[in-house]
Every structure is written in C-alpha cells, then in structure tokens.
Amino acid sequence: MKRVGTIILSLTAAMAIAVLGTSCKNQEEPAKTGSVEEKAAVPEKAVKWKLAMTWSSTLTPLASPPLKLAKLLDEMSGGQFTIRVEGAEKHKAALGILDMVKGGQYDMGHSASYYWKGKDMAMVFFTSVPFGMTASEQYAWFYYGGGMELMQEAYEKYNVLSLPGGNTGVQMGGWFRKEINSLDDLKGLKMRIPGLAGEVFAKLGVNVTNIPPGELYTSLDRGTIDALEWVGPAMDIKMGFHKIAPYYYTGWHEPASEMQFLINKKAYEELTPEFKAMLDTAIKAVTADMYIENFAGSVDAWSQMKTEYPNIMVKTFPKPVLKAMKTAADGLYDSYAENDAMFKKVLDSQREYMEKARAWSIISEFNYIETSKALAE
C-alpha cells in the first residue's frame, strides 16, 4: 500500500509538472513588440510559506498530508515553492490554527473543522457528524454535490480558503472497560468523547469529559474514566488502549472524519497561476494518500492487536442504544438548525445528498461485502 501511495503522489506530481511546463513554455516564447524584438522570460519569484498543524509532527497519519505536501511542492517547483511545516509542539496552539491562518501568522494550516464549532456550528459538517456520510459519500458531496461551495461560504467570513485534507474513514466507537448492554449501562459512565458525539452521549446520561491525549492511557488505566474514543486501530495501537480495555465498539459518531487545509486568502491570491495549480493538485494528491495510509495502517494494526491480545471483543452497541443515539443526534441537529441559517443550509444539503448516495452504497459496496461474508461462512 505504501507503493500505491507513492505511485499516486508521483503521477499527480507528473501531471502538475506537465501543466507547469506547458505554461512556462508559453511564457518563454519570444514576445514581439511591434517587430521581431524578443524578451527573456521573467523567472518566477520564490514563495516561502509556513504551515501550522493541530497535530504533533510525529502523529501520523494525521500529520502526513502537510509533510508530504511540502515535499511534493518543493520537488514540483524545483525549490521555488517551499512550505515550512510546524507541529503543535512548535507553535503550542493546537486549536488556534484557524485564528493564526486568518491573522496571517501562518499562510496555511492543517486541522479539523469541527474544532471551530464554538465559533460556527456549521463547521462540524466539513469534518464528520454522528450518523453522517461515509468517506466515499462525503468526497462525492464535496467535489460533485456542492459541499466545497458550502464549505467556502462558511469560511468566507474568516478570509480563509478551506480544502479537504485527508480522511480517517469510519472511526471506531471507543474502548470500554465494561460491556454496554442497555441504556442503563450508559448512565453515569465517565467517557472521553468530544464534539457533537459528546453532546449525544451527554443526553443519554454519560458524564462526558475531554482529556488531553497524553493523559488518556493513564486516566483509563486508573479508572478516572470508564471509556474513551480515539480514532481506529492505526492510531489507537500507538496509545495502548487495547491493553487495558477489552471491549472495542464499532463506529457511529464519525463515519468519515475529513481534515482540512486552511489557506490565508490573501496569500493564495498572490500566487501565480502556475503555483496555484501546483498547490491545488498537490493538496488533492496528499488528501487521497492519507485515506490510503490510514486504511493500510489500520489493516496492519488490527491484525497485530487481535494476534497479541486475542481477548479483545469487538462489539456493536445494542439496537435500542443506537436508536436512542440517533434520536438524540437528530434532535440536536434540528435544534441548531432552528437558530442557525448556515447550519440548516449545510444540514439540508448533506441529508439530501446522503439519501441518494446511501442507496448506491448499499447496493454496491455493502452488498458486495455481505455477499463475500456469506460465501466465507
């Protein structure tokens, strides 16, 4: 899978270089000024940007897209377009990315839109929401269903451009120290789960908390919390939760968590058309590659987990619990939509598109997997 990712990046880079070469060739053709006088082409002015991430530089695959973007742009531009990537360990403002890009301290950022729900609740849809779209459905909505236009409309007030920046795919529902058999088992449960999913669980009686990543393992081990949600096998295995919590629940709250590249609008508008083309193309390449990298990582990590810790039990929440979660989530959406026109606009768009997309998802990939499963039994 690493080779596939490399091929994708290389092919995309080659395409961008071809576009750049054609454009530069046109610039280098002799310019006539009323006779046969020729002018030398003016070389591109070098661009040096800075990018701030929400993640530490070592937290791959979340940190992979910016790091790969910087490398790819450097190679595509022959060193004329460079980006210095800084992780949260450098700038110390993991959740301040939007403000720093808006203010111009950084030309770019890499984060997740649902972190800005305190500023604008509509932002949650551009990352993921409970019982929302899968990665395939969400990408189709972004690129061909009006999602990109809605995302830019939401970010317009901040003078920031936003582009998809890599997806985790469906995230697992979390690690639990005890089995959840009914809604009663949720009452009083102490759990780390952020965002709208946390609001849903709070409505069902869970004591929701948000603990820094570095304290999660110790909190779960000592019983300070009873359960937690992180991401999926590729990233969970690094945290060690599988060593102390035997119940691993399947996902419902983040079916397709999309990261975002944020770009200072003024900085982007100052780029030449050639550099804009390179940046746009490279972003799309590394965005696709993160989804591939995370999927491959989860394949390997899950294989390792179930081999080394065979007592891990994969569970799905009971149907009455899932129904209660869905009712709570829909109630939250409708409540926010009543008082927030932009939230309602994006919610309506996603609901309409998902209804169409889900019909195809069910008769295509879902039924193929069900068929394969039946044949293996």
Short mmCIF file of N, CA, C and O in Angstrom, two decimals, residues 37-132:
data_model
loop_
_atom_site.label_atom_id
_atom_site.label_comp_id
_atom_site.label_asym_id
_atom_site.label_seq_id
_atom_site.Cartn_x
_atom_site.Cartn_y
_atom_site.Cartn_z
N GLU A 37 11.48 41.94 -32.02
CA GLU A 37 12.26 42.01 -30.79
C GLU A 37 11.83 40.89 -29.85
O GLU A 37 10.67 40.51 -29.81
N GLU A 38 12.78 40.37 -29.12
CA GLU A 38 12.50 39.29 -28.18
C GLU A 38 12.80 39.73 -26.77
O GLU A 38 13.72 40.51 -26.52
N LYS A 39 11.99 39.21 -25.83
CA LYS A 39 12.23 39.47 -24.41
C LYS A 39 12.44 38.16 -23.69
O LYS A 39 11.76 37.18 -23.98
N ALA A 40 13.37 38.14 -22.75
CA ALA A 40 13.60 36.93 -21.96
C ALA A 40 12.46 36.75 -20.98
O ALA A 40 11.88 37.71 -20.48
N ALA A 41 12.10 35.50 -20.73
CA ALA A 41 11.04 35.22 -19.76
C ALA A 41 11.47 35.65 -18.36
O ALA A 41 12.63 35.50 -17.98
N VAL A 42 10.53 36.19 -17.60
CA VAL A 42 10.82 36.63 -16.23
C VAL A 42 10.70 35.43 -15.31
O VAL A 42 9.66 34.78 -15.28
N PRO A 43 11.77 35.10 -14.55
CA PRO A 43 11.68 33.93 -13.68
C PRO A 43 10.65 34.12 -12.56
O PRO A 43 10.37 35.24 -12.16
N GLU A 44 10.06 32.99 -12.10
CA GLU A 44 9.11 33.05 -11.01
C GLU A 44 9.80 33.54 -9.73
O GLU A 44 10.95 33.20 -9.46
N LYS A 45 9.06 34.31 -8.94
CA LYS A 45 9.57 34.73 -7.65
C LYS A 45 9.34 33.59 -6.65
O LYS A 45 8.25 33.04 -6.57
N ALA A 46 10.36 33.24 -5.91
CA ALA A 46 10.25 32.13 -4.96
C ALA A 46 9.22 32.45 -3.88
O ALA A 46 9.10 33.59 -3.42
N VAL A 47 8.46 31.42 -3.50
CA VAL A 47 7.45 31.55 -2.46
C VAL A 47 7.86 30.71 -1.26
O VAL A 47 8.19 29.53 -1.40
N LYS A 48 7.85 31.31 -0.08
CA LYS A 48 8.18 30.60 1.15
C LYS A 48 7.04 30.78 2.13
O LYS A 48 6.80 31.88 2.63
N TRP A 49 6.34 29.69 2.40
CA TRP A 49 5.20 29.72 3.30
C TRP A 49 5.49 28.96 4.59
O TRP A 49 6.42 28.15 4.65
N LYS A 50 4.61 29.23 5.57
CA LYS A 50 4.63 28.47 6.82
C LYS A 50 3.26 27.83 7.02
O LYS A 50 2.23 28.45 6.72
N LEU A 51 3.25 26.62 7.55
CA LEU A 51 2.01 25.88 7.80
C LEU A 51 2.01 25.38 9.24
O LEU A 51 3.00 24.79 9.69
N ALA A 52 0.91 25.61 9.94
CA ALA A 52 0.76 25.14 11.32
C ALA A 52 -0.25 23.99 11.38
O ALA A 52 -1.32 24.07 10.79
N MET A 53 0.10 22.92 12.09
CA MET A 53 -0.79 21.77 12.25
C MET A 53 -1.37 21.72 13.66
O MET A 53 -0.73 22.16 14.63
N THR A 54 -2.56 21.14 13.77
CA THR A 54 -3.12 20.85 15.09
C THR A 54 -2.35 19.72 15.76
O THR A 54 -2.26 19.65 16.98
N TRP A 55 -1.75 18.85 14.96
CA TRP A 55 -1.10 17.64 15.46
C TRP A 55 0.38 17.85 15.70
O TRP A 55 1.00 18.76 15.14
N SER A 56 0.96 16.99 16.50
CA SER A 56 2.42 16.98 16.62
C SER A 56 3.00 16.41 15.33
O SER A 56 2.31 15.71 14.58
N SER A 57 4.24 16.70 15.07
CA SER A 57 4.86 16.29 13.80
C SER A 57 5.00 14.78 13.67
O SER A 57 5.20 14.27 12.56
N THR A 58 4.89 14.06 14.78
CA THR A 58 5.07 12.61 14.74
C THR A 58 3.74 11.85 14.73
O THR A 58 3.74 10.63 14.61
N LEU A 59 2.61 12.57 14.82
CA LEU A 59 1.31 11.91 14.90
C LEU A 59 0.79 11.60 13.49
O LEU A 59 -0.14 12.24 12.98
N THR A 60 1.41 10.62 12.88
CA THR A 60 0.94 10.19 11.56
C THR A 60 -0.19 9.16 11.75
O THR A 60 -0.24 8.48 12.77
N PRO A 61 -1.13 9.03 10.81
CA PRO A 61 -1.15 9.70 9.51
C PRO A 61 -1.79 11.08 9.51
O PRO A 61 -1.88 11.70 8.45
N LEU A 62 -2.24 11.61 10.66
CA LEU A 62 -2.83 12.94 10.67
C LEU A 62 -1.84 13.99 10.19
O LEU A 62 -2.21 14.95 9.49
N ALA A 63 -0.58 13.83 10.56
CA ALA A 63 0.45 14.80 10.18
C ALA A 63 1.02 14.55 8.80
O ALA A 63 1.78 15.37 8.28
N SER A 64 0.66 13.45 8.19
CA SER A 64 1.26 13.07 6.90
C SER A 64 0.95 14.05 5.76
O SER A 64 1.85 14.41 5.00
N PRO A 65 -0.33 14.48 5.58
CA PRO A 65 -0.62 15.34 4.44
C PRO A 65 0.23 16.62 4.37
O PRO A 65 0.78 16.93 3.31
N PRO A 66 0.37 17.40 5.45
CA PRO A 66 1.20 18.61 5.35
C PRO A 66 2.67 18.30 5.05
O PRO A 66 3.30 19.01 4.25
N LEU A 67 3.21 17.27 5.68
CA LEU A 67 4.61 16.92 5.46
C LEU A 67 4.85 16.48 4.03
O LEU A 67 5.84 16.87 3.38
N LYS A 68 3.93 15.68 3.49
CA LYS A 68 4.05 15.23 2.11
C LYS A 68 3.80 16.37 1.13
O LYS A 68 4.40 16.42 0.05
N LEU A 69 2.88 17.27 1.50
CA LEU A 69 2.60 18.43 0.64
C LEU A 69 3.86 19.28 0.47
O LEU A 69 4.19 19.70 -0.65
N ALA A 70 4.55 19.56 1.57
CA ALA A 70 5.76 20.38 1.50
C ALA A 70 6.81 19.73 0.60
O ALA A 70 7.45 20.41 -0.23
N LYS A 71 6.99 18.43 0.73
CA LYS A 71 7.98 17.72 -0.08
C LYS A 71 7.59 17.74 -1.56
O LYS A 71 8.43 17.98 -2.43
N LEU A 72 6.32 17.51 -1.83
CA LEU A 72 5.85 17.44 -3.21
C LEU A 72 5.96 18.79 -3.90
O LEU A 72 6.42 18.89 -5.05
N LEU A 73 5.57 19.87 -3.21
CA LEU A 73 5.65 21.20 -3.80
C LEU A 73 7.10 21.61 -4.07
O LEU A 73 7.40 22.23 -5.09
N ASP A 74 7.98 21.26 -3.15
CA ASP A 74 9.39 21.56 -3.34
C ASP A 74 9.92 20.88 -4.62
O ASP A 74 10.64 21.49 -5.42
N GLU A 75 9.54 19.63 -4.79
CA GLU A 75 10.00 18.88 -5.96
C GLU A 75 9.36 19.39 -7.24
O GLU A 75 10.02 19.54 -8.28
N MET A 76 8.07 19.68 -7.19
CA MET A 76 7.34 20.14 -8.38
C MET A 76 7.83 21.50 -8.87
O MET A 76 7.85 21.77 -10.07
N SER A 77 8.20 22.35 -7.93
CA SER A 77 8.59 23.72 -8.28
C SER A 77 10.09 23.91 -8.44
O SER A 77 10.54 25.02 -8.70
N GLY A 78 10.85 22.85 -8.26
CA GLY A 78 12.30 22.99 -8.33
C GLY A 78 12.85 23.88 -7.22
O GLY A 78 13.81 24.62 -7.41
N GLY A 79 12.20 23.80 -6.06
CA GLY A 79 12.66 24.58 -4.91
C GLY A 79 12.15 26.00 -4.87
O GLY A 79 12.52 26.76 -3.97
N GLN A 80 11.24 26.36 -5.80
CA GLN A 80 10.74 27.74 -5.85
C GLN A 80 9.49 27.95 -4.98
O GLN A 80 9.12 29.09 -4.72
N PHE A 81 8.86 26.88 -4.56
CA PHE A 81 7.68 26.98 -3.69
C PHE A 81 7.92 26.04 -2.51
O PHE A 81 7.83 24.82 -2.63
N THR A 82 8.25 26.61 -1.37
CA THR A 82 8.56 25.80 -0.19
C THR A 82 7.61 26.13 0.96
O THR A 82 7.14 27.26 1.08
N ILE A 83 7.33 25.14 1.77
CA ILE A 83 6.48 25.31 2.95
C ILE A 83 7.19 24.73 4.16
O ILE A 83 7.62 23.58 4.15
N ARG A 84 7.32 25.55 5.20
CA ARG A 84 7.87 25.07 6.47
C ARG A 84 6.71 24.63 7.35
O ARG A 84 5.85 25.42 7.71
N VAL A 85 6.70 23.34 7.68
CA VAL A 85 5.60 22.77 8.46
C VAL A 85 5.97 22.76 9.94
O VAL A 85 7.04 22.29 10.32
N GLU A 86 5.06 23.28 10.77
CA GLU A 86 5.29 23.31 12.21
C GLU A 86 4.16 22.57 12.92
O GLU A 86 2.98 22.87 12.72
N GLY A 87 4.54 21.60 13.74
CA GLY A 87 3.57 20.86 14.53
C GLY A 87 3.19 21.60 15.80
O GLY A 87 3.76 22.64 16.13
N ALA A 88 2.21 21.03 16.52
CA ALA A 88 1.73 21.67 17.75
C ALA A 88 2.83 21.79 18.79
O ALA A 88 2.78 22.69 19.64
N GLU A 89 3.83 20.91 18.73
CA GLU A 89 4.93 21.00 19.70
C GLU A 89 5.77 22.26 19.49
O GLU A 89 6.48 22.70 20.39
N LYS A 90 5.64 22.87 18.31
CA LYS A 90 6.41 24.07 17.98
C LYS A 90 5.63 25.34 18.30
O LYS A 90 6.10 26.22 19.01
N HIS A 91 4.38 25.44 17.77
CA HIS A 91 3.65 26.69 17.93
C HIS A 91 2.79 26.73 19.19
O HIS A 91 2.29 27.80 19.58
N LYS A 92 2.55 25.57 19.84
CA LYS A 92 1.85 25.49 21.13
C LYS A 92 0.39 25.98 21.07
O LYS A 92 -0.16 26.45 22.08
N ALA A 93 -0.23 25.91 19.92
CA ALA A 93 -1.62 26.37 19.80
C ALA A 93 -2.40 25.41 18.93
O ALA A 93 -2.87 25.75 17.84
N ALA A 94 -2.57 24.17 19.41
CA ALA A 94 -3.18 23.10 18.62
C ALA A 94 -4.56 23.48 18.08
O ALA A 94 -4.91 23.12 16.95
N LEU A 95 -5.34 24.19 18.88
CA LEU A 95 -6.70 24.54 18.46
C LEU A 95 -6.80 26.01 18.04
O LEU A 95 -7.90 26.56 17.95
N GLY A 96 -5.67 26.61 17.75
CA GLY A 96 -5.67 28.01 17.31
C GLY A 96 -5.35 28.18 15.84
O GLY A 96 -5.06 29.29 15.38
N ILE A 97 -5.43 27.10 15.08
CA ILE A 97 -4.99 27.11 13.68
C ILE A 97 -5.80 28.10 12.84
O ILE A 97 -5.24 28.89 12.07
N LEU A 98 -7.12 28.08 12.96
CA LEU A 98 -7.96 28.98 12.16
C LEU A 98 -7.60 30.43 12.42
O LEU A 98 -7.43 31.22 11.47
N ASP A 99 -7.46 30.81 13.67
CA ASP A 99 -7.14 32.20 14.00
C ASP A 99 -5.76 32.59 13.48
O ASP A 99 -5.56 33.72 13.01
N MET A 100 -4.80 31.68 13.54
CA MET A 100 -3.44 32.00 13.09
C MET A 100 -3.37 32.15 11.57
O MET A 100 -2.65 33.00 11.06
N VAL A 101 -4.13 31.35 10.85
CA VAL A 101 -4.16 31.47 9.38
C VAL A 101 -4.93 32.72 8.98
O VAL A 101 -4.52 33.46 8.08
N LYS A 102 -6.04 32.97 9.65
CA LYS A 102 -6.81 34.18 9.38
C LYS A 102 -5.96 35.42 9.61
O LYS A 102 -5.98 36.37 8.80
N GLY A 103 -5.21 35.43 10.69
CA GLY A 103 -4.41 36.61 11.04
C GLY A 103 -3.12 36.76 10.26
O GLY A 103 -2.47 37.79 10.33
N GLY A 104 -2.75 35.73 9.49
CA GLY A 104 -1.56 35.82 8.67
C GLY A 104 -0.28 35.39 9.35
O GLY A 104 0.80 35.46 8.74
N GLN A 105 -0.36 34.91 10.61
CA GLN A 105 0.87 34.39 11.24
C GLN A 105 1.37 33.17 10.48
O GLN A 105 2.56 32.92 10.43
N TYR A 106 0.43 32.42 9.91
CA TYR A 106 0.76 31.27 9.06
C TYR A 106 -0.02 31.41 7.76
O TYR A 106 -1.15 31.89 7.74
N ASP A 107 0.62 30.99 6.67
CA ASP A 107 -0.04 31.04 5.36
C ASP A 107 -1.04 29.90 5.20
O ASP A 107 -2.01 30.02 4.46
N MET A 108 -0.76 28.79 5.88
CA MET A 108 -1.62 27.61 5.79
C MET A 108 -1.77 26.96 7.15
O MET A 108 -0.96 27.18 8.05
N GLY A 109 -2.80 26.13 7.26
CA GLY A 109 -2.99 25.32 8.46
C GLY A 109 -3.53 23.96 8.08
O GLY A 109 -4.06 23.77 6.97
N HIS A 110 -3.41 23.02 9.00
CA HIS A 110 -4.00 21.69 8.79
C HIS A 110 -4.66 21.29 10.10
O HIS A 110 -4.01 21.20 11.14
N SER A 111 -5.98 21.08 10.04
CA SER A 111 -6.73 20.80 11.27
C SER A 111 -8.03 20.10 10.89
O SER A 111 -8.10 19.49 9.83
N ALA A 112 -9.03 20.20 11.76
CA ALA A 112 -10.34 19.62 11.50
C ALA A 112 -11.40 20.66 11.82
O ALA A 112 -11.35 21.31 12.87
N SER A 113 -12.35 20.83 10.91
CA SER A 113 -13.33 21.92 11.03
C SER A 113 -14.20 21.83 12.27
O SER A 113 -14.69 22.85 12.77
N TYR A 114 -14.44 20.62 12.78
CA TYR A 114 -15.35 20.56 13.93
C TYR A 114 -14.73 21.13 15.21
O TYR A 114 -15.43 21.30 16.21
N TYR A 115 -13.46 21.47 15.16
CA TYR A 115 -12.85 22.16 16.31
C TYR A 115 -13.35 23.59 16.43
O TYR A 115 -13.18 24.22 17.46
N TRP A 116 -13.96 24.12 15.36
CA TRP A 116 -14.40 25.52 15.39
C TRP A 116 -15.89 25.63 15.69
O TRP A 116 -16.50 26.67 15.44
N LYS A 117 -16.50 24.57 16.21
CA LYS A 117 -17.95 24.62 16.45
C LYS A 117 -18.33 25.70 17.45
O LYS A 117 -19.46 26.18 17.44
N GLY A 118 -17.39 26.10 18.30
CA GLY A 118 -17.66 27.20 19.22
C GLY A 118 -17.79 28.53 18.52
O GLY A 118 -18.45 29.45 19.01
N LYS A 119 -17.17 28.65 17.35
CA LYS A 119 -17.27 29.87 16.54
C LYS A 119 -18.45 29.78 15.58
O LYS A 119 -19.14 30.77 15.32
N ASP A 120 -18.65 28.58 15.01
CA ASP A 120 -19.66 28.40 13.97
C ASP A 120 -20.04 26.93 13.91
O ASP A 120 -19.27 26.09 13.45
N MET A 121 -21.25 26.59 14.36
CA MET A 121 -21.67 25.19 14.44
C MET A 121 -21.73 24.51 13.07
O MET A 121 -21.58 23.30 12.96
N ALA A 122 -21.91 25.30 12.01
CA ALA A 122 -22.00 24.70 10.67
C ALA A 122 -20.69 24.03 10.26
O ALA A 122 -20.68 23.16 9.38
N MET A 123 -19.59 24.41 10.92
CA MET A 123 -18.28 23.86 10.56
C MET A 123 -18.19 22.35 10.81
O MET A 123 -17.38 21.66 10.20
N VAL A 124 -19.02 21.82 11.72
CA VAL A 124 -18.90 20.40 12.07
C VAL A 124 -19.10 19.48 10.88
O VAL A 124 -18.50 18.42 10.78
N PHE A 125 -19.93 19.90 9.94
CA PHE A 125 -20.28 19.04 8.80
C PHE A 125 -19.10 18.80 7.86
O PHE A 125 -19.09 17.84 7.11
N PHE A 126 -18.11 19.69 7.88
CA PHE A 126 -16.99 19.56 6.95
C PHE A 126 -15.93 18.59 7.47
O PHE A 126 -14.97 18.29 6.77
N THR A 127 -16.12 18.11 8.71
CA THR A 127 -15.29 17.02 9.22
C THR A 127 -16.12 15.75 9.28
O THR A 127 -15.98 14.86 8.45
N SER A 128 -17.04 15.67 10.23
CA SER A 128 -17.90 14.49 10.34
C SER A 128 -18.94 14.74 11.41
O SER A 128 -18.70 15.52 12.34
N VAL A 129 -20.09 14.09 11.27
CA VAL A 129 -21.13 14.19 12.29
C VAL A 129 -21.69 12.80 12.56
O VAL A 129 -21.62 11.92 11.70
N PRO A 130 -22.26 12.57 13.75
CA PRO A 130 -22.86 11.27 14.05
C PRO A 130 -23.90 10.85 13.02
O PRO A 130 -24.74 11.66 12.61
N PHE A 131 -23.80 9.60 12.58
CA PHE A 131 -24.72 9.01 11.61
C PHE A 131 -24.70 9.76 10.27
O PHE A 131 -25.69 9.80 9.55
N GLY A 132 -23.53 10.32 9.95
CA GLY A 132 -23.39 11.05 8.69
C GLY A 132 -22.90 10.17 7.56
O GLY A 132 -23.12 8.95 7.55
#
